[in-house]
Tab-separated table of C-alpha atoms in Angstrom:
chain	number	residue	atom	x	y	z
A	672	UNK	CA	-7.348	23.758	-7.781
A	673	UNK	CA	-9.773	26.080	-5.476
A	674	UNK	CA	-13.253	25.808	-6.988
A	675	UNK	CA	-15.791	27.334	-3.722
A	676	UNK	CA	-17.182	30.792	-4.377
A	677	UNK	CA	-17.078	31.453	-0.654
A	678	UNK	CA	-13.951	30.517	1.738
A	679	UNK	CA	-14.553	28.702	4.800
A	680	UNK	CA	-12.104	28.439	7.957
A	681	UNK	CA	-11.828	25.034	9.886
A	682	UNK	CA	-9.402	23.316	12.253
A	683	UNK	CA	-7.155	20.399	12.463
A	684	UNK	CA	-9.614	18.669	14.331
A	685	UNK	CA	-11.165	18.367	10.877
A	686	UNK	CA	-10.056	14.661	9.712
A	687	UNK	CA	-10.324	16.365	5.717
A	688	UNK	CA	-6.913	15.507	3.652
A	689	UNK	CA	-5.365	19.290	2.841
A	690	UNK	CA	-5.254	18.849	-0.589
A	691	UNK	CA	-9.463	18.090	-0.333
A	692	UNK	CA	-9.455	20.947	1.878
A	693	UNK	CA	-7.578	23.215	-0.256
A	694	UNK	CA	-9.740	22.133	-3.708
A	695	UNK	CA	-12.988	23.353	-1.524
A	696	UNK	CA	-11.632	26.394	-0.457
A	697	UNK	CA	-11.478	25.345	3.132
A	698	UNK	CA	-8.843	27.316	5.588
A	699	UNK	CA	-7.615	24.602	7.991
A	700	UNK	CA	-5.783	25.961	10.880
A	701	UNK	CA	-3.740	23.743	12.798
A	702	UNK	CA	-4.382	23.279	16.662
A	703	UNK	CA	-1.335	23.066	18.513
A	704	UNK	CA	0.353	19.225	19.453
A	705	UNK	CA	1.607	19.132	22.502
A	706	UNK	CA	3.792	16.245	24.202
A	707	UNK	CA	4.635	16.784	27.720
A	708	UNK	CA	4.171	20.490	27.725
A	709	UNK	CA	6.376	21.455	24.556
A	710	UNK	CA	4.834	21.733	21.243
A	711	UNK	CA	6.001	19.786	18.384
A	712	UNK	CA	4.974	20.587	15.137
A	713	UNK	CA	2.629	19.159	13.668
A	714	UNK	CA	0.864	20.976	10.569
A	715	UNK	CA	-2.076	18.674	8.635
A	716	UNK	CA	-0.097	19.999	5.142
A	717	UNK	CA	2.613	17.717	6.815
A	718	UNK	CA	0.406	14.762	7.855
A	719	UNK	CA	1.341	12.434	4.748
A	720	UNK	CA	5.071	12.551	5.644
A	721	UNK	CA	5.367	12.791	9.748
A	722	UNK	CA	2.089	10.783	10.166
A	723	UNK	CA	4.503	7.936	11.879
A	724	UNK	CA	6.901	9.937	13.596
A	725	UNK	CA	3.969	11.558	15.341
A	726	UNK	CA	2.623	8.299	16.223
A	727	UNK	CA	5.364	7.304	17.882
A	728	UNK	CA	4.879	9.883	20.085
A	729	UNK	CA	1.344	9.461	20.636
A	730	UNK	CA	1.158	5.683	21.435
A	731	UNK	CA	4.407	6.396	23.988
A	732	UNK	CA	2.328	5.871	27.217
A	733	UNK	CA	5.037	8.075	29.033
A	734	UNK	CA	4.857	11.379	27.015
A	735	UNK	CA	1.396	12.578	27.803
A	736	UNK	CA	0.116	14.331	24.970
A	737	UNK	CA	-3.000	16.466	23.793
A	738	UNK	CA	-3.456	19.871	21.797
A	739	UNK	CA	-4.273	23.529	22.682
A	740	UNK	CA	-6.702	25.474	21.862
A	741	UNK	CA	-6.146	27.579	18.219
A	742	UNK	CA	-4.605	31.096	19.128
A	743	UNK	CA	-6.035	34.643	18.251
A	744	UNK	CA	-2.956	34.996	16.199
A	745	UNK	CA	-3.651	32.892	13.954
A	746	UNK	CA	-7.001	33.595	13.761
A	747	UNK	CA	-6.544	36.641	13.207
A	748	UNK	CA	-4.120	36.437	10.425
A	749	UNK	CA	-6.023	33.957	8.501
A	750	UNK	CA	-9.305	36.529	8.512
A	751	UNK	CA	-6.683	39.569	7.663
A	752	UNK	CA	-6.153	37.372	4.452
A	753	UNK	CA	-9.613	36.604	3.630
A	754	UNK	CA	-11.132	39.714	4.684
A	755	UNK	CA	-12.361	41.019	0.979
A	756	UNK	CA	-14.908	38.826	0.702
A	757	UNK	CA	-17.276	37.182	3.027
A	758	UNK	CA	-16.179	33.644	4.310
A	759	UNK	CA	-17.808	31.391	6.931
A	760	UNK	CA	-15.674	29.966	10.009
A	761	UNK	CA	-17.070	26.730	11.211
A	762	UNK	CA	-15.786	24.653	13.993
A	763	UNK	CA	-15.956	21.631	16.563
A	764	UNK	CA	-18.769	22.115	18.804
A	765	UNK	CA	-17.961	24.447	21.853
A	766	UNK	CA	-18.636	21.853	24.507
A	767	UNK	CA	-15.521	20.053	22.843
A	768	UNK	CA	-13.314	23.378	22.649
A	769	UNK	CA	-15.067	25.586	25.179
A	770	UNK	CA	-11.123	27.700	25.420
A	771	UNK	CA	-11.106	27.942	21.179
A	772	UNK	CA	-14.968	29.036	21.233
A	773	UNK	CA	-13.822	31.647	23.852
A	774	UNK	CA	-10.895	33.055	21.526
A	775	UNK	CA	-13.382	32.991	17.894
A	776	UNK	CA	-15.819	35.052	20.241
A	777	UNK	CA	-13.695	37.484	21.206
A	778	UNK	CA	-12.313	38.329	17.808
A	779	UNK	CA	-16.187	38.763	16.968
A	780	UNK	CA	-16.890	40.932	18.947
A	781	UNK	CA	-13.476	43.382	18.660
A	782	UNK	CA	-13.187	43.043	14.903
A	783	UNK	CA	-16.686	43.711	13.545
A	784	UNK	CA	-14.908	44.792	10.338
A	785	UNK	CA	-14.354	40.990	9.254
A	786	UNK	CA	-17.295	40.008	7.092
A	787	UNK	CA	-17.153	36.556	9.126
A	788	UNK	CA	-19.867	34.095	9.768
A	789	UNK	CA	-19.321	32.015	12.883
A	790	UNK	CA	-20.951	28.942	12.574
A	791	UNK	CA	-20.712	26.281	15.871
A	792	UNK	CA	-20.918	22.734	13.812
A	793	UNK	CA	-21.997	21.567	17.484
A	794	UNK	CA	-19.946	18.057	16.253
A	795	UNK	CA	-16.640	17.050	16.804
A	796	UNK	CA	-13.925	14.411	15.119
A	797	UNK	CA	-15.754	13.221	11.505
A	798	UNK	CA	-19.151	14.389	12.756
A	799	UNK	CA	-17.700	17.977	12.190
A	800	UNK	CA	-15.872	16.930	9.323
A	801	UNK	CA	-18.435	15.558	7.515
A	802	UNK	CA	-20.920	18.848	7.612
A	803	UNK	CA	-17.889	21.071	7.206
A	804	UNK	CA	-17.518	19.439	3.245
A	805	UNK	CA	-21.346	19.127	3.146
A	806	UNK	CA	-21.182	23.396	4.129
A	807	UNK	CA	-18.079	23.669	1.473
A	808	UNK	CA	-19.331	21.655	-1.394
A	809	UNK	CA	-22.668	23.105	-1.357
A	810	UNK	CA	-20.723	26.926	-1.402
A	811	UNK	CA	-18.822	25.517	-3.937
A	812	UNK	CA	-21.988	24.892	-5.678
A	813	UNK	CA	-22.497	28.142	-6.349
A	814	UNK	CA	-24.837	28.828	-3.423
A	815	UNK	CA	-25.069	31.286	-0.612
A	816	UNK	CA	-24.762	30.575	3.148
A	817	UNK	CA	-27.895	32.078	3.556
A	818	UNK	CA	-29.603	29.936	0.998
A	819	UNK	CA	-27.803	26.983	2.974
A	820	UNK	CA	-28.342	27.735	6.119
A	821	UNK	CA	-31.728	26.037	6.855
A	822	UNK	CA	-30.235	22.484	5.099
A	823	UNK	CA	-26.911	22.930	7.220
A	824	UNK	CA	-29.118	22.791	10.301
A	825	UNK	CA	-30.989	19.840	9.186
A	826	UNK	CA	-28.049	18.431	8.290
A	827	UNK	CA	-26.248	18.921	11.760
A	828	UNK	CA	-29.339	17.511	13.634
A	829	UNK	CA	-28.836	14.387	11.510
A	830	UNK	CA	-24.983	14.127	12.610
A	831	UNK	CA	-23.865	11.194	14.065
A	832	UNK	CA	-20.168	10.354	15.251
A	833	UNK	CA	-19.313	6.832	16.632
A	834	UNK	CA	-15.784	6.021	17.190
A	835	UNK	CA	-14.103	2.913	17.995
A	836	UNK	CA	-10.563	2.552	19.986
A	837	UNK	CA	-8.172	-0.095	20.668
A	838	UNK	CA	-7.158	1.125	24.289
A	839	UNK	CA	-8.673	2.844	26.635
A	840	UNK	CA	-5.708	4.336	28.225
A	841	UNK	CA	-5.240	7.114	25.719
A	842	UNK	CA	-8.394	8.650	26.791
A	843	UNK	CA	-7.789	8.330	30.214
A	844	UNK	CA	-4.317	10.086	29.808
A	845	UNK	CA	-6.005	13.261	28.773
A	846	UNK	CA	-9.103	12.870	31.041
A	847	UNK	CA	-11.761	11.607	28.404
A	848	UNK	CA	-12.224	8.368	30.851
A	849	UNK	CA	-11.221	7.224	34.175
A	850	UNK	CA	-8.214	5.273	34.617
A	851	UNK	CA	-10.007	2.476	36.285
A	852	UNK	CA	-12.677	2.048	32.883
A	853	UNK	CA	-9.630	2.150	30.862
A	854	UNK	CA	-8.096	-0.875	32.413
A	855	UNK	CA	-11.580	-2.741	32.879
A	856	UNK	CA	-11.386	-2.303	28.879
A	857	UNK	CA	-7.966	-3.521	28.244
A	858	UNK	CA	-8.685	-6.290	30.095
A	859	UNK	CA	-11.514	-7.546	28.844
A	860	UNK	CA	-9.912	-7.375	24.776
A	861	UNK	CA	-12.578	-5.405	23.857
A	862	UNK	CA	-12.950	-3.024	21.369
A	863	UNK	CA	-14.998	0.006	23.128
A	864	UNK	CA	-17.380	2.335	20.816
A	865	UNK	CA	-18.234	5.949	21.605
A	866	UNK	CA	-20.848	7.968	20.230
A	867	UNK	CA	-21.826	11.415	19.737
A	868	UNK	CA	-24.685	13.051	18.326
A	869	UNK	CA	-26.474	16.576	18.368
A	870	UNK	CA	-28.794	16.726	21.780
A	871	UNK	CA	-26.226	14.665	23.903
A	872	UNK	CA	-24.488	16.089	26.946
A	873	UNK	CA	-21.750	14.732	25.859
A	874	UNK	CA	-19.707	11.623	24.174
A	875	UNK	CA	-21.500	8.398	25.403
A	876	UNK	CA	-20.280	4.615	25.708
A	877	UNK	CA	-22.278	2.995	22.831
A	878	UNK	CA	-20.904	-0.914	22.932
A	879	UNK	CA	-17.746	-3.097	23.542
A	880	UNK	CA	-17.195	-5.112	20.281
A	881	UNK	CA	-15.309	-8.277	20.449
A	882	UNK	CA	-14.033	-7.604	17.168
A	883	UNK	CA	-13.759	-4.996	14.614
A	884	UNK	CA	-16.449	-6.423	11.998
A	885	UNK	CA	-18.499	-6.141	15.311
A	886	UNK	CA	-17.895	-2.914	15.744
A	887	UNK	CA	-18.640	-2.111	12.143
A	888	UNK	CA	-22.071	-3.612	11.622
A	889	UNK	CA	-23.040	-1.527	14.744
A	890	UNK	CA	-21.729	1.192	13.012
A	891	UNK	CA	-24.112	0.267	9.595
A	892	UNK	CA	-26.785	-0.496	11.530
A	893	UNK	CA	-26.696	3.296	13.668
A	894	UNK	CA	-26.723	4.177	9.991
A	895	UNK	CA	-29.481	1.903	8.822
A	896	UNK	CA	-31.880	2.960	12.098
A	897	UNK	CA	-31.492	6.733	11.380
A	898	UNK	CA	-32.272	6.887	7.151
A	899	UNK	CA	-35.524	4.929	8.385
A	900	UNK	CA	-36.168	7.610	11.034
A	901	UNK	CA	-35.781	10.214	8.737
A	902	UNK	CA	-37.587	8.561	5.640
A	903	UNK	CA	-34.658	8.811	3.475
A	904	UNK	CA	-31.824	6.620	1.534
A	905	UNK	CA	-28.937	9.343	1.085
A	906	UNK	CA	-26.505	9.481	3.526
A	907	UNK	CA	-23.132	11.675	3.340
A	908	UNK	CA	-20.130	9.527	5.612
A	909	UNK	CA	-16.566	10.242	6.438
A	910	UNK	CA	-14.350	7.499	7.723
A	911	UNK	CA	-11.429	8.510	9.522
A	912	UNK	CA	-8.660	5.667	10.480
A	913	UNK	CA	-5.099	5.870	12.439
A	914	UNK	CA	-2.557	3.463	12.616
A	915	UNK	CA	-2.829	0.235	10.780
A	916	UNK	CA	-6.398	-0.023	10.373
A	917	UNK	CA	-6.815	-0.661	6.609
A	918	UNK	CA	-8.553	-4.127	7.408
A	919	UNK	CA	-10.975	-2.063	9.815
A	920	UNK	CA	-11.608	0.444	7.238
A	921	UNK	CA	-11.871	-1.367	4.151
A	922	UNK	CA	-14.828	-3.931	6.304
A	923	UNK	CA	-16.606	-0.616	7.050
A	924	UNK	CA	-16.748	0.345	3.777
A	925	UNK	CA	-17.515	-2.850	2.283
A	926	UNK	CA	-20.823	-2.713	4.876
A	927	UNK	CA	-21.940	0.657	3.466
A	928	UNK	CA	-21.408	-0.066	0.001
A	929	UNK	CA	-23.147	-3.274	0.073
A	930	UNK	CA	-26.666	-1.918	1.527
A	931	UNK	CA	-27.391	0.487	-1.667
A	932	UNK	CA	-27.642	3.612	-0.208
A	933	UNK	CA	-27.503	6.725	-2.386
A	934	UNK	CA	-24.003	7.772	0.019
A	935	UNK	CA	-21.420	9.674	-0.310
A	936	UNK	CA	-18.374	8.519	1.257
A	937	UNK	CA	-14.990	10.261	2.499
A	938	UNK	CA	-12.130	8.579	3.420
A	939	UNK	CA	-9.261	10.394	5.477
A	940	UNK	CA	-6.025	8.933	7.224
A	941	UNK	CA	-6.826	10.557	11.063
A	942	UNK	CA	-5.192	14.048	11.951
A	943	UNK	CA	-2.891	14.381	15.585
A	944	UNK	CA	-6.046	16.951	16.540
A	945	UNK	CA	-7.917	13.179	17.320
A	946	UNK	CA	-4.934	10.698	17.546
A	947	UNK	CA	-3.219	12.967	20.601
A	948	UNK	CA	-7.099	12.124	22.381
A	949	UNK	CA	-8.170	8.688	21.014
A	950	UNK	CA	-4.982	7.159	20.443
A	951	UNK	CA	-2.667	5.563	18.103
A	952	UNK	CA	-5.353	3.096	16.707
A	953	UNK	CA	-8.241	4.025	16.362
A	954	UNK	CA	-11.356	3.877	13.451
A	955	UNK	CA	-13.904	6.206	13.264
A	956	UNK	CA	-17.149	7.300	11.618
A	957	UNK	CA	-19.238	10.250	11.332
A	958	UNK	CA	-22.685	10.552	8.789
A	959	UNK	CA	-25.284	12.402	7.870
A	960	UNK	CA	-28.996	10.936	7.078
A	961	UNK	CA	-30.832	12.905	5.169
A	962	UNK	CA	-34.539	12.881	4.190
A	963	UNK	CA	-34.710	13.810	0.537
């Protein structure tokens, strides 16, 4: 059941379930999957049901694999459908889809008769994903965009993303690392932690964990330093997880729940947006601290 006032566009890269998605009135448009140059499909209304086919094809260290950018087409057809009432159209950051940012820009500025706000979340993976429920929820609220906007970019300055993969090759097969760090970190068994977050020039090395309730307390504790930077006790998280990381998951939550914090926590099985660019196993995190 649709319950947001307002309609808001989003992509795959989104780790949001579709059924969520669909409840909040978000429009999630699928970025195309492709493995060695032909695109499979791969829709997120799908996911629950070719989740392990797809993974197959993903942790297959000959098929290289990765997505394309989200076509005008499609684009276009989703605002046709929307078009009688305002709706917003939030996505990844541009520095992590500079060819999709390129595509919603044009459309802007040839179709000025879309009553479209483009918003650049400036976040990728959950980072994005958690702002674009905080953006829906708080439409579906019953408020404006415009009487959101100011919290929104509070909200996205207080983003943080930290992801944690098994192997290092993955990212190395679509560029994301060198081939020579990837096999440093293979070798060494440990688990190696990325993080983004708004002000970075891009997606850093944060740690090498020896093991995964390592790599969650320095998860909790990111989360821990930045509510006592900012004053505050609520924090909004999405945890995103592919492949058989239940354990993984169900540790990280057990952390969070256990320090008390007013949170609000999201839990989504990863989309093939991440998986064809982290991996097959991979954990991941992304939060918001906020003040109030």
């Amino acid at each position: 059941m649709r319950t947001s006032s307002m309609n808001v566009v989003g992509a795959s890269i989104a780790q949001v379930d579709d059924d969520v998605a669909r409840s909040l009135g978000i429009h999630i448009l699928d970025y195309p999957m492709l493995v060695n140059g032909e695109q499979v499909e791969a829709r997120v209304a799908d996911w629950p049901t070719i989740h392990h086919e797809r993974r197959e094809l993903i942790k297959n260290r000959d098929n290289r694999c990765t997505t394309s950018s989200l076509s005008e087409a499609i684009l276009l057809e989703t605002y046709e459908r929307l078009k009688h009432e305002p709706f917003l159209s939030m996505h990844q950051g541009e520095r992590f889809s500079a060819a999709t940012w390129a595509v919603l820009r044009k459309i802007e500025r040839e179709h000025p008769e879309y009553p479209c706000t483009l918003v650049d979340a400036q976040h990728t993976l959950s980072g994005y994903t958690v702002l674009l429920l905080q953006a829906a929820r708080a439409l579906a609220g019953g408020e404006t965009w415009e009487s959101y906007r100011e919290r929104f970019e509070r909200a996205r300055d207080n983003t943080t993303n930290i992801a944690a993969v098994y192997d290092l090759f993955y990212l190395s097969r679509t560029g994301r690392v060198s081939f020579a760090k990837a096999l440093l970190g293979t070798a060494l068994r440990t688990i190696p932690m990325l993080i983004y977050r708004n002000g970075m020039d891009g997606v850093r090395p944060l740690a090498r964990a020896r093991t995964y309730a390592q790599a969650n307390l320095r998860m909790v504790q990111s989360i821990e330093s930045d509510l006592r930077r900012v004053g505050g006790d609520r924090v909004d998280v999405v945890i995103a997880w592919f492949g058989p990381r239940d354990d993984e998951r169900e540790h990280l939550l057990s952390l969070i729940e256990a320090r008390g914090w007013n949170a609000r926590i999201d839990q989504f099985i990863g989309k093939y947006s991440a998986a064809a660019h982290l991996g097959p196993d991979y954990w991941e995190i992304g939060y918001t601290v906020h003040a109030d």
